[in-house]
PDB file of C-alpha atoms in Angstrom:
ATOM      1  CA  MET A   1      77.943 111.200  91.123  1.00  0.00           C
ATOM      2  CA  SER A   2      74.449 110.940  88.269  1.00  0.00           C
ATOM      3  CA  GLY A   3      72.232 108.603  88.343  1.00  0.00           C
ATOM      4  CA  ALA A   4      73.035 106.722  85.327  1.00  0.00           C
ATOM      5  CA  GLN A   5      76.409 106.877  87.048  1.00  0.00           C
ATOM      6  CA  GLU A   6      75.622 105.156  89.901  1.00  0.00           C
ATOM      7  CA  ARG A   7      73.402 102.326  88.238  1.00  0.00           C
ATOM      8  CA  VAL A   8      75.966 101.861  86.155  1.00  0.00           C
ATOM      9  CA  THR A   9      78.079 101.702  89.642  1.00  0.00           C
ATOM     10  CA  ASP A  10      75.425  99.292  91.677  1.00  0.00           C
ATOM     11  CA  SER A  11      74.551  97.747  87.882  1.00  0.00           C
ATOM     12  CA  LEU A  12      79.044  96.089  88.392  1.00  0.00           C
ATOM     13  CA  TYR A  13      79.281  95.419  92.093  1.00  0.00           C
ATOM     14  CA  GLY A  14      76.550  93.218  91.396  1.00  0.00           C
ATOM     15  CA  LEU A  15      77.248  91.576  88.718  1.00  0.00           C
ATOM     16  CA  GLY A  16      80.522  90.424  90.810  1.00  0.00           C
ATOM     17  CA  TRP A  17      79.041  89.219  93.381  1.00  0.00           C
ATOM     18  CA  ALA A  18      76.717  86.540  90.888  1.00  0.00           C
ATOM     19  CA  THR A  19      79.602  86.584  88.482  1.00  0.00           C
ATOM     20  CA  VAL A  20      83.547  86.650  90.678  1.00  0.00           C
ATOM     21  CA  LYS A  21      82.302  84.067  93.362  1.00  0.00           C
ATOM     22  CA  LYS A  22      80.738  81.569  90.426  1.00  0.00           C
ATOM     23  CA  LEU A  23      84.391  81.587  88.236  1.00  0.00           C
ATOM     24  CA  PRO A  24      87.455  78.672  89.667  1.00  0.00           C
ATOM     25  CA  GLU A  25      90.008  80.032  92.399  1.00  0.00           C
ATOM     26  CA  PRO A  26      93.367  80.004  89.814  1.00  0.00           C
ATOM     27  CA  VAL A  27      90.609  82.283  87.465  1.00  0.00           C
ATOM     28  CA  ALA A  28      89.759  83.887  89.659  1.00  0.00           C
ATOM     29  CA  GLN A  29      92.802  84.505  90.924  1.00  0.00           C
ATOM     30  CA  ARG A  30      94.072  85.724  87.530  1.00  0.00           C
ATOM     31  CA  LEU A  31      91.246  87.956  87.220  1.00  0.00           C
ATOM     32  CA  GLY A  32      92.440  90.191  90.648  1.00  0.00           C
ATOM     33  CA  ARG A  33      96.097  90.343  88.900  1.00  0.00           C
ATOM     34  CA  THR A  34      95.211  91.214  85.700  1.00  0.00           C
ATOM     35  CA  ILE A  35      92.310  93.747  86.179  1.00  0.00           C
ATOM     36  CA  ALA A  36      95.334  95.681  89.598  1.00  0.00           C
ATOM     37  CA  ASP A  37      98.195  95.488  87.263  1.00  0.00           C
ATOM     38  CA  THR A  38      96.200  97.475  84.769  1.00  0.00           C
ATOM     39  CA  VAL A  39      95.652  99.950  86.439  1.00  0.00           C
ATOM     40  CA  TRP A  40      98.472 100.481  87.536  1.00  0.00           C
ATOM     41  CA  LYS A  41     100.035 101.023  84.524  1.00  0.00           C
ATOM     42  CA  ARG A  42      97.137 103.287  83.572  1.00  0.00           C
ATOM     43  CA  ARG A  43      98.436 105.657  86.457  1.00  0.00           C
ATOM     44  CA  GLY A  44      95.228 106.845  87.758  1.00  0.00           C
ATOM     45  CA  LYS A  45      94.543 109.293  90.381  1.00  0.00           C
ATOM     46  CA  GLY A  46      93.539 106.328  93.057  1.00  0.00           C
ATOM     47  CA  VAL A  47      97.282 105.150  91.732  1.00  0.00           C
ATOM     48  CA  LEU A  48      98.989 108.181  91.954  1.00  0.00           C
ATOM     49  CA  ARG A  49      97.371 108.963  95.654  1.00  0.00           C
ATOM     50  CA  LEU A  50      98.537 105.322  96.748  1.00  0.00           C
ATOM     51  CA  GLU A  51     101.858 106.014  96.305  1.00  0.00           C
ATOM     52  CA  ALA A  52     101.948 109.359  97.116  1.00  0.00           C
ATOM     53  CA  ASN A  53     100.554 107.923 100.777  1.00  0.00           C
ATOM     54  CA  LEU A  54     103.154 105.329 100.979  1.00  0.00           C
ATOM     55  CA  ALA A  55     106.153 107.250 100.308  1.00  0.00           C
ATOM     56  CA  ARG A  56     105.366 109.040 104.030  1.00  0.00           C
ATOM     57  CA  VAL A  57     104.740 105.054 104.656  1.00  0.00           C
ATOM     58  CA  VAL A  58     108.136 104.664 103.550  1.00  0.00           C
ATOM     59  CA  PRO A  59     109.834 107.719 103.282  1.00  0.00           C
ATOM     60  CA  ASP A  60     113.804 106.109 101.991  1.00  0.00           C
ATOM     61  CA  ALA A  61     112.043 104.288  99.113  1.00  0.00           C
ATOM     62  CA  THR A  62     113.004 104.804  95.709  1.00  0.00           C
ATOM     63  CA  PRO A  63     110.259 106.087  92.929  1.00  0.00           C
ATOM     64  CA  GLN A  64     111.351 102.311  91.849  1.00  0.00           C
ATOM     65  CA  LYS A  65     110.654 100.986  95.180  1.00  0.00           C
ATOM     66  CA  LEU A  66     107.244 103.003  95.467  1.00  0.00           C
ATOM     67  CA  ALA A  67     106.031 102.086  91.688  1.00  0.00           C
ATOM     68  CA  GLU A  68     106.785  98.291  93.856  1.00  0.00           C
ATOM     69  CA  LEU A  69     104.668  99.279  96.292  1.00  0.00           C
ATOM     70  CA  SER A  70     101.797 100.332  94.258  1.00  0.00           C
ATOM     71  CA  LYS A  71     101.784  97.611  92.354  1.00  0.00           C
ATOM     72  CA  ALA A  72     102.073  95.014  94.982  1.00  0.00           C
ATOM     73  CA  GLY A  73      99.072  97.438  96.172  1.00  0.00           C
ATOM     74  CA  MET A  74      97.067  97.090  93.771  1.00  0.00           C
ATOM     75  CA  ARG A  75      97.220  93.730  93.717  1.00  0.00           C
ATOM     76  CA  SER A  76      96.223  93.263  97.648  1.00  0.00           C
ATOM     77  CA  TYR A  77      93.341  95.499  97.256  1.00  0.00           C
ATOM     78  CA  LEU A  78      92.143  93.538  93.760  1.00  0.00           C
ATOM     79  CA  ARG A  79      92.342  90.669  95.525  1.00  0.00           C
ATOM     80  CA  TYR A  80      90.537  91.916  99.169  1.00  0.00           C
ATOM     81  CA  TRP A  81      87.489  92.809  95.935  1.00  0.00           C
ATOM     82  CA  MET A  82      88.028  89.216  94.821  1.00  0.00           C
ATOM     83  CA  GLU A  83      87.907  87.290  97.915  1.00  0.00           C
ATOM     84  CA  SER A  84      84.624  89.111  99.229  1.00  0.00           C
ATOM     85  CA  PHE A  85      82.509  88.948  95.774  1.00  0.00           C
ATOM     86  CA  ARG A  86      83.973  85.345  96.383  1.00  0.00           C
ATOM     87  CA  LEU A  87      82.659  85.404  99.677  1.00  0.00           C
ATOM     88  CA  PRO A  88      79.078  84.742  99.742  1.00  0.00           C
ATOM     89  CA  ALA A  89      80.341  81.074  98.087  1.00  0.00           C
ATOM     90  CA  TRP A  90      82.957  79.934 100.423  1.00  0.00           C
ATOM     91  CA  SER A  91      82.276  77.008 102.912  1.00  0.00           C
ATOM     92  CA  ARG A  92      81.981  77.645 106.792  1.00  0.00           C
ATOM     93  CA  GLN A  93      85.413  75.813 106.478  1.00  0.00           C
ATOM     94  CA  ARG A  94      87.399  77.026 104.302  1.00  0.00           C
ATOM     95  CA  ILE A  95      86.388  80.878 105.614  1.00  0.00           C
ATOM     96  CA  LYS A  96      88.031  78.571 109.664  1.00  0.00           C
ATOM     97  CA  ASP A  97      91.050  77.927 107.196  1.00  0.00           C
ATOM     98  CA  SER A  98      91.726  81.285 105.264  1.00  0.00           C
ATOM     99  CA  PHE A  99      92.665  83.408 108.378  1.00  0.00           C
ATOM    100  CA  ALA A 100      95.658  83.065 110.846  1.00  0.00           C
ATOM    101  CA  GLY A 101      95.795  85.780 113.713  1.00  0.00           C
ATOM    102  CA  GLN A 102      98.277  86.146 115.947  1.00  0.00           C
ATOM    103  CA  ASP A 103      98.422  86.993 119.639  1.00  0.00           C
ATOM    104  CA  LEU A 104      94.906  86.299 119.436  1.00  0.00           C
ATOM    105  CA  HIS A 105      94.657  85.739 123.382  1.00  0.00           C
ATOM    106  CA  HIS A 106      94.230  89.459 123.601  1.00  0.00           C
ATOM    107  CA  LEU A 107      90.052  88.952 121.679  1.00  0.00           C
ATOM    108  CA  THR A 108      89.519  85.387 123.915  1.00  0.00           C
ATOM    109  CA  GLU A 109      90.961  86.467 126.840  1.00  0.00           C
ATOM    110  CA  GLY A 110      88.538  90.366 126.563  1.00  0.00           C
ATOM    111  CA  LEU A 111      85.470  88.147 125.287  1.00  0.00           C
ATOM    112  CA  ALA A 112      85.184  85.809 128.297  1.00  0.00           C
ATOM    113  CA  ALA A 113      85.688  88.643 130.620  1.00  0.00           C
ATOM    114  CA  GLY A 114      82.857  89.855 129.311  1.00  0.00           C
ATOM    115  CA  LYS A 115      82.483  93.453 129.561  1.00  0.00           C
ATOM    116  CA  GLY A 116      82.377  93.824 125.843  1.00  0.00           C
ATOM    117  CA  VAL A 117      85.778  94.605 123.232  1.00  0.00           C
ATOM    118  CA  VAL A 118      86.507  97.242 120.417  1.00  0.00           C
ATOM    119  CA  LEU A 119      88.343  95.936 117.987  1.00  0.00           C
ATOM    120  CA  ALA A 120      89.459  99.020 115.438  1.00  0.00           C
ATOM    121  CA  LEU A 121      91.168  97.808 112.852  1.00  0.00           C
ATOM    122  CA  PRO A 122      92.618 100.235 109.371  1.00  0.00           C
ATOM    123  CA  HIS A 123      91.833  99.411 105.806  1.00  0.00           C
ATOM    124  CA  MET A 124      94.424  96.682 105.672  1.00  0.00           C
ATOM    125  CA  GLY A 125      93.732  92.744 104.444  1.00  0.00           C
ATOM    126  CA  ASN A 126      90.222  91.566 104.061  1.00  0.00           C
ATOM    127  CA  TYR A 127      88.457  92.791 107.563  1.00  0.00           C
ATOM    128  CA  ASP A 128      85.880  90.771 105.881  1.00  0.00           C
ATOM    129  CA  LEU A 129      87.302  88.118 106.129  1.00  0.00           C
ATOM    130  CA  ALA A 130      88.520  88.523 109.115  1.00  0.00           C
ATOM    131  CA  GLY A 131      84.632  89.150 110.455  1.00  0.00           C
ATOM    132  CA  ALA A 132      83.268  86.388 108.650  1.00  0.00           C
ATOM    133  CA  TRP A 133      86.525  84.368 110.526  1.00  0.00           C
ATOM    134  CA  VAL A 134      85.544  85.476 114.041  1.00  0.00           C
ATOM    135  CA  THR A 135      82.166  84.904 113.862  1.00  0.00           C
ATOM    136  CA  THR A 136      82.023  81.318 112.188  1.00  0.00           C
ATOM    137  CA  LYS A 137      86.177  80.187 114.680  1.00  0.00           C
ATOM    138  CA  LEU A 138      85.067  82.250 117.183  1.00  0.00           C
ATOM    139  CA  GLU A 139      81.133  81.477 116.718  1.00  0.00           C
ATOM    140  CA  THR A 140      81.041  85.253 118.059  1.00  0.00           C
ATOM    141  CA  PRO A 141      78.547  87.565 116.379  1.00  0.00           C
ATOM    142  CA  PHE A 142      79.393  91.181 115.906  1.00  0.00           C
ATOM    143  CA  THR A 143      78.208  94.734 115.032  1.00  0.00           C
ATOM    144  CA  THR A 144      79.965  97.779 113.149  1.00  0.00           C
ATOM    145  CA  VAL A 145      79.038 100.576 111.890  1.00  0.00           C
ATOM    146  CA  ALA A 146      78.437 101.137 107.118  1.00  0.00           C
ATOM    147  CA  GLU A 147      79.165 104.618 104.801  1.00  0.00           C
ATOM    148  CA  ARG A 148      75.861 104.865 103.174  1.00  0.00           C
ATOM    149  CA  LEU A 149      76.731 104.688 100.241  1.00  0.00           C
ATOM    150  CA  LYS A 150      75.538 105.872  96.891  1.00  0.00           C
ATOM    151  CA  PRO A 151      74.023 104.892  95.031  1.00  0.00           C
ATOM    152  CA  GLU A 152      70.686 103.365  97.944  1.00  0.00           C
ATOM    153  CA  THR A 153      70.870 100.044  96.058  1.00  0.00           C
ATOM    154  CA  LEU A 154      74.823  99.766  96.207  1.00  0.00           C
ATOM    155  CA  TYR A 155      74.890 100.656 100.300  1.00  0.00           C
ATOM    156  CA  ASP A 156      71.978  98.081 100.198  1.00  0.00           C
ATOM    157  CA  ARG A 157      74.027  94.965  98.544  1.00  0.00           C
ATOM    158  CA  PHE A 158      76.991  96.291 100.581  1.00  0.00           C
ATOM    159  CA  VAL A 159      74.436  95.529 104.147  1.00  0.00           C
ATOM    160  CA  ALA A 160      72.632  92.114 103.071  1.00  0.00           C
ATOM    161  CA  TYR A 161      76.547  91.107 102.295  1.00  0.00           C
ATOM    162  CA  ARG A 162      77.660  91.136 105.422  1.00  0.00           C
ATOM    163  CA  GLU A 163      74.611  90.802 107.296  1.00  0.00           C
ATOM    164  CA  GLY A 164      75.268  87.248 105.154  1.00  0.00           C
ATOM    165  CA  LEU A 165      78.581  86.419 106.889  1.00  0.00           C
ATOM    166  CA  GLY A 166      77.018  87.002 110.315  1.00  0.00           C
ATOM    167  CA  MET A 167      77.469  90.660 111.208  1.00  0.00           C
ATOM    168  CA  GLU A 168      75.175  94.604 112.131  1.00  0.00           C
ATOM    169  CA  VAL A 169      75.271  96.967 110.337  1.00  0.00           C
ATOM    170  CA  LEU A 170      74.318 100.216 112.155  1.00  0.00           C
ATOM    171  CA  PRO A 171      74.335 103.490 108.829  1.00  0.00           C
ATOM    172  CA  HIS A 172      77.098 105.073 110.294  1.00  0.00           C
ATOM    173  CA  THR A 173      74.438 108.564 109.789  1.00  0.00           C
ATOM    174  CA  GLY A 174      76.078 110.835 112.568  1.00  0.00           C
ATOM    175  CA  GLY A 175      76.145 109.096 116.707  1.00  0.00           C
ATOM    176  CA  SER A 176      73.596 107.849 116.093  1.00  0.00           C
ATOM    177  CA  ALA A 177      74.452 104.653 116.056  1.00  0.00           C
ATOM    178  CA  PHE A 178      77.032 105.449 119.376  1.00  0.00           C
ATOM    179  CA  GLY A 179      74.096 104.351 121.366  1.00  0.00           C
ATOM    180  CA  THR A 180      73.271 101.210 119.332  1.00  0.00           C
ATOM    181  CA  LEU A 181      77.511 100.411 120.068  1.00  0.00           C
ATOM    182  CA  ALA A 182      77.555 101.302 123.676  1.00  0.00           C
ATOM    183  CA  ARG A 183      73.993  98.356 124.157  1.00  0.00           C
ATOM    184  CA  ARG A 184      76.234  96.125 122.546  1.00  0.00           C
ATOM    185  CA  LEU A 185      79.165  96.320 124.277  1.00  0.00           C
ATOM    186  CA  ARG A 186      77.031  96.670 128.488  1.00  0.00           C
ATOM    187  CA  ALA A 187      75.624  93.732 127.154  1.00  0.00           C
ATOM    188  CA  GLY A 188      79.920  91.647 126.793  1.00  0.00           C
ATOM    189  CA  GLY A 189      79.802  91.967 123.049  1.00  0.00           C
ATOM    190  CA  LEU A 190      81.332  92.419 120.303  1.00  0.00           C
ATOM    191  CA  VAL A 191      81.835  95.431 118.009  1.00  0.00           C
ATOM    192  CA  CYS A 192      84.296  95.542 115.136  1.00  0.00           C
ATOM    193  CA  LEU A 193      85.370  99.750 113.493  1.00  0.00           C
ATOM    194  CA  VAL A 194      87.357 100.353 111.140  1.00  0.00           C
ATOM    195  CA  ALA A 195      88.610 103.130 112.362  1.00  0.00           C
ATOM    196  CA  ASP A 196      92.525 104.791 110.769  1.00  0.00           C
ATOM    197  CA  ARG A 197      90.569 107.853 108.155  1.00  0.00           C
ATOM    198  CA  ASP A 198      88.303 110.823 110.237  1.00  0.00           C
ATOM    199  CA  LEU A 199      88.091 114.331 108.384  1.00  0.00           C
ATOM    200  CA  SER A 200      85.282 115.205 109.830  1.00  0.00           C
ATOM    201  CA  SER A 201      84.847 117.948 112.530  1.00  0.00           C
ATOM    202  CA  SER A 202      84.739 115.094 115.023  1.00  0.00           C
ATOM    203  CA  GLY A 203      87.875 113.380 113.542  1.00  0.00           C
ATOM    204  CA  VAL A 204      90.515 113.627 116.207  1.00  0.00           C
ATOM    205  CA  GLU A 205      93.973 115.284 115.651  1.00  0.00           C
ATOM    206  CA  VAL A 206      97.018 112.402 116.200  1.00  0.00           C
ATOM    207  CA  LYS A 207     100.170 112.598 114.835  1.00  0.00           C
ATOM    208  CA  PHE A 208     100.793 109.383 111.819  1.00  0.00           C
ATOM    209  CA  PHE A 209     104.372 108.657 110.228  1.00  0.00           C
ATOM    210  CA  GLY A 210     105.242 111.983 111.122  1.00  0.00           C
ATOM    211  CA  GLU A 211     102.233 114.222 110.046  1.00  0.00           C
ATOM    212  CA  THR A 212      99.238 115.100 111.282  1.00  0.00           C
ATOM    213  CA  THR A 213      95.825 112.794 110.419  1.00  0.00           C
ATOM    214  CA  ARG A 214      92.430 112.970 112.010  1.00  0.00           C
ATOM    215  CA  MET A 215      91.114 109.521 113.239  1.00  0.00           C
ATOM    216  CA  PRO A 216      87.156 108.602 115.217  1.00  0.00           C
ATOM    217  CA  ALA A 217      86.892 109.230 117.927  1.00  0.00           C
ATOM    218  CA  GLY A 218      84.161 106.619 118.720  1.00  0.00           C
ATOM    219  CA  PRO A 219      86.226 103.617 119.237  1.00  0.00           C
ATOM    220  CA  ALA A 220      88.338 105.661 121.780  1.00  0.00           C
ATOM    221  CA  MET A 221      85.138 107.371 123.511  1.00  0.00           C
ATOM    222  CA  LEU A 222      82.670 104.042 123.497  1.00  0.00           C
ATOM    223  CA  ALA A 223      85.969 102.188 125.637  1.00  0.00           C
ATOM    224  CA  GLN A 224      85.111 104.777 128.179  1.00  0.00           C
ATOM    225  CA  HIS A 225      81.376 104.889 127.842  1.00  0.00           C
ATOM    226  CA  THR A 226      80.986 101.796 128.951  1.00  0.00           C
ATOM    227  CA  GLY A 227      84.631  99.973 130.049  1.00  0.00           C
ATOM    228  CA  ALA A 228      85.171  97.501 126.856  1.00  0.00           C
ATOM    229  CA  LEU A 229      88.729  96.486 126.317  1.00  0.00           C
ATOM    230  CA  LEU A 230      89.822  98.650 122.857  1.00  0.00           C
ATOM    231  CA  LEU A 231      92.010  96.107 120.841  1.00  0.00           C
ATOM    232  CA  PRO A 232      94.106  97.345 117.451  1.00  0.00           C
ATOM    233  CA  VAL A 233      94.088  94.798 115.210  1.00  0.00           C
ATOM    234  CA  THR A 234      96.228  95.322 112.381  1.00  0.00           C
ATOM    235  CA  LEU A 235      95.626  92.060 108.793  1.00  0.00           C
ATOM    236  CA  TRP A 236      98.117  91.394 105.817  1.00  0.00           C
ATOM    237  CA  TYR A 237      98.338  88.913 103.021  1.00  0.00           C
ATOM    238  CA  ASP A 238     101.633  86.757 102.206  1.00  0.00           C
ATOM    239  CA  SER A 239     101.826  84.140  99.600  1.00  0.00           C
ATOM    240  CA  SER A 240      99.847  82.164 100.698  1.00  0.00           C
ATOM    241  CA  SER A 241      96.048  82.092  99.919  1.00  0.00           C
ATOM    242  CA  VAL A 242      95.943  82.400 104.303  1.00  0.00           C
ATOM    243  CA  MET A 243      95.598  86.603 105.367  1.00  0.00           C
ATOM    244  CA  ARG A 244      97.201  87.400 108.857  1.00  0.00           C
ATOM    245  CA  GLY A 245      96.670  89.221 111.765  1.00  0.00           C
ATOM    246  CA  ARG A 246      97.555  90.267 115.033  1.00  0.00           C
ATOM    247  CA  VAL A 247      95.271  91.364 117.903  1.00  0.00           C
ATOM    248  CA  HIS A 248      97.608  94.388 119.423  1.00  0.00           C
ATOM    249  CA  PRO A 249      97.804  95.155 123.058  1.00  0.00           C
ATOM    250  CA  PRO A 250      94.959  96.427 124.986  1.00  0.00           C
ATOM    251  CA  VAL A 251      95.253 100.759 124.746  1.00  0.00           C
ATOM    252  CA  ASP A 252      94.477 101.780 128.278  1.00  0.00           C
ATOM    253  CA  VAL A 253      92.035 104.259 128.988  1.00  0.00           C
ATOM    254  CA  PRO A 254      93.679 107.777 130.842  1.00  0.00           C
ATOM    255  CA  GLU A 255      93.487 107.536 134.627  1.00  0.00           C
ATOM    256  CA  THR A 256      93.340 111.620 134.534  1.00  0.00           C
ATOM    257  CA  GLY A 257      92.125 113.951 131.917  1.00  0.00           C
ATOM    258  CA  THR A 258      89.380 115.012 130.782  1.00  0.00           C
ATOM    259  CA  ARG A 259      86.858 112.849 128.705  1.00  0.00           C
ATOM    260  CA  ALA A 260      88.062 114.877 125.142  1.00  0.00           C
ATOM    261  CA  GLU A 261      91.811 114.661 126.313  1.00  0.00           C
ATOM    262  CA  LYS A 262      91.972 111.100 127.666  1.00  0.00           C
ATOM    263  CA  THR A 263      90.196 110.774 123.110  1.00  0.00           C
ATOM    264  CA  SER A 264      92.604 112.037 122.179  1.00  0.00           C
ATOM    265  CA  VAL A 265      95.284 109.675 123.536  1.00  0.00           C
ATOM    266  CA  MET A 266      93.836 106.660 123.048  1.00  0.00           C
ATOM    267  CA  THR A 267      93.199 107.996 120.227  1.00  0.00           C
ATOM    268  CA  GLN A 268      97.057 108.451 119.175  1.00  0.00           C
ATOM    269  CA  ALA A 269      97.625 104.740 120.908  1.00  0.00           C
ATOM    270  CA  LEU A 270      95.159 103.495 118.320  1.00  0.00           C
ATOM    271  CA  ALA A 271      96.865 105.379 115.628  1.00  0.00           C
ATOM    272  CA  ASP A 272     100.264 103.727 116.223  1.00  0.00           C
ATOM    273  CA  ALA A 273      99.636 100.670 116.860  1.00  0.00           C
ATOM    274  CA  PHE A 274      98.456 101.602 113.000  1.00  0.00           C
ATOM    275  CA  ALA A 275     101.333 102.842 111.780  1.00  0.00           C
ATOM    276  CA  THR A 276     103.258  99.615 113.305  1.00  0.00           C
ATOM    277  CA  GLY A 277     100.910  97.122 111.817  1.00  0.00           C
ATOM    278  CA  ILE A 278     101.228  99.193 107.948  1.00  0.00           C
ATOM    279  CA  ALA A 279     105.216  99.835 108.254  1.00  0.00           C
ATOM    280  CA  ASP A 280     106.025  95.821 108.823  1.00  0.00           C
ATOM    281  CA  HIS A 281     102.912  95.918 105.663  1.00  0.00           C
ATOM    282  CA  PRO A 282     102.444  98.961 103.640  1.00  0.00           C
ATOM    283  CA  GLU A 283     101.104  97.330 100.557  1.00  0.00           C
ATOM    284  CA  ASP A 284      98.651  96.004 102.328  1.00  0.00           C
ATOM    285  CA  TRP A 285      97.733  99.243 102.878  1.00  0.00           C
ATOM    286  CA  HIS A 286      95.096 100.115 100.850  1.00  0.00           C
ATOM    287  CA  MET A 287      94.233 103.642 101.274  1.00  0.00           C
ATOM    288  CA  LEU A 288      93.470 105.600  97.635  1.00  0.00           C
ATOM    289  CA  GLN A 289      92.480 108.380  99.316  1.00  0.00           C
ATOM    290  CA  ARG A 290      94.061 111.790 100.895  1.00  0.00           C
ATOM    291  CA  LEU A 291      94.141 110.925 104.355  1.00  0.00           C
ATOM    292  CA  TRP A 292      96.457 113.927 105.875  1.00  0.00           C
ATOM    293  CA  LEU A 293      95.633 117.465 106.238  1.00  0.00           C
ATOM    294  CA  ALA A 294      98.243 118.463 104.757  1.00  0.00           C
ATOM    295  CA  ASP A 295      97.781 116.861 101.024  1.00  0.00           C
ATOM    296  CA  LEU A 296      93.543 117.833 101.976  1.00  0.00           C
ATOM    297  CA  GLU A 297      94.718 121.539 102.216  1.00  0.00           C
ATOM    298  CA  HIS A 298      96.719 121.543  99.989  1.00  0.00           C
ATOM    299  CA  PHE A 299      93.947 120.270  97.257  1.00  0.00           C
ATOM    300  CA  GLU A 300      91.881 122.929  99.242  1.00  0.00           C
ATOM    301  CA  GLU A 301      94.003 125.353  97.695  1.00  0.00           C
ATOM    302  CA  ARG A 302      94.240 124.673  94.575  1.00  0.00           C
ATOM    303  CA  SER A 303      90.582 124.184  94.173  1.00  0.00           C
ATOM    304  CA  ALA A 304      89.704 127.507  95.029  1.00  0.00           C
TER     305      ALA A 304
END
């Protein structure tokens, strides 16, 4: 991305945060649906990739069904963005009333035990809203990691946005964040990590909807290093204004095996929990990038 493109991107996000949050709720909702439907009709790379990913999730879906799912998926994705632009202007009560969770006792009991908790999530629903609910309703601050974006000013916008919601945000620069996360957990704190895509060399290979991909080792390694509870979480929307979520049962550390073997088993358990939630609500999984290794290898072969 050129310097000019970066400045345009940053300006567009800045316009969204400055303007969309001031719109009346019905207007913002209509705007989000209109943008989503327009992007979907254009059948760009992101929409086509979303459909290809959903074809793994719903393997018996007809082309018409996949198109319906991708349209609903784009509406869900734009709902995430519209909420995110407006979230800083929401009252504390609005935030408290905008999320309803299942099996929250896994989280609250884990926090009460004082050994630290790692929440691992896929790209579903609106994890920023879920995080704001945690800091507001549960009055529990937490630490997360953000990928460094270009331009740097855009990254700074996202950090300021999430810090304004009560989160501590660390940059994802190699393994430098790991030590800070471990210290927070050893002090009994909460760490939240998006953990369904890691195509780097450090990612752990897992089977996901029957094919191989890589997911981050961090959540499993943090649980092993610190004794923290590792909890998968999935999020989704329904027809109401309230986002739904489920805290899945804890992922236990295996009693035997090397550290790498334990990490592999635990990361596969996370993948399985993610797959359960995604299969139930595929339209709320916002994966518009290549995920499976077969797709990545095919892309590299065509680019060679």
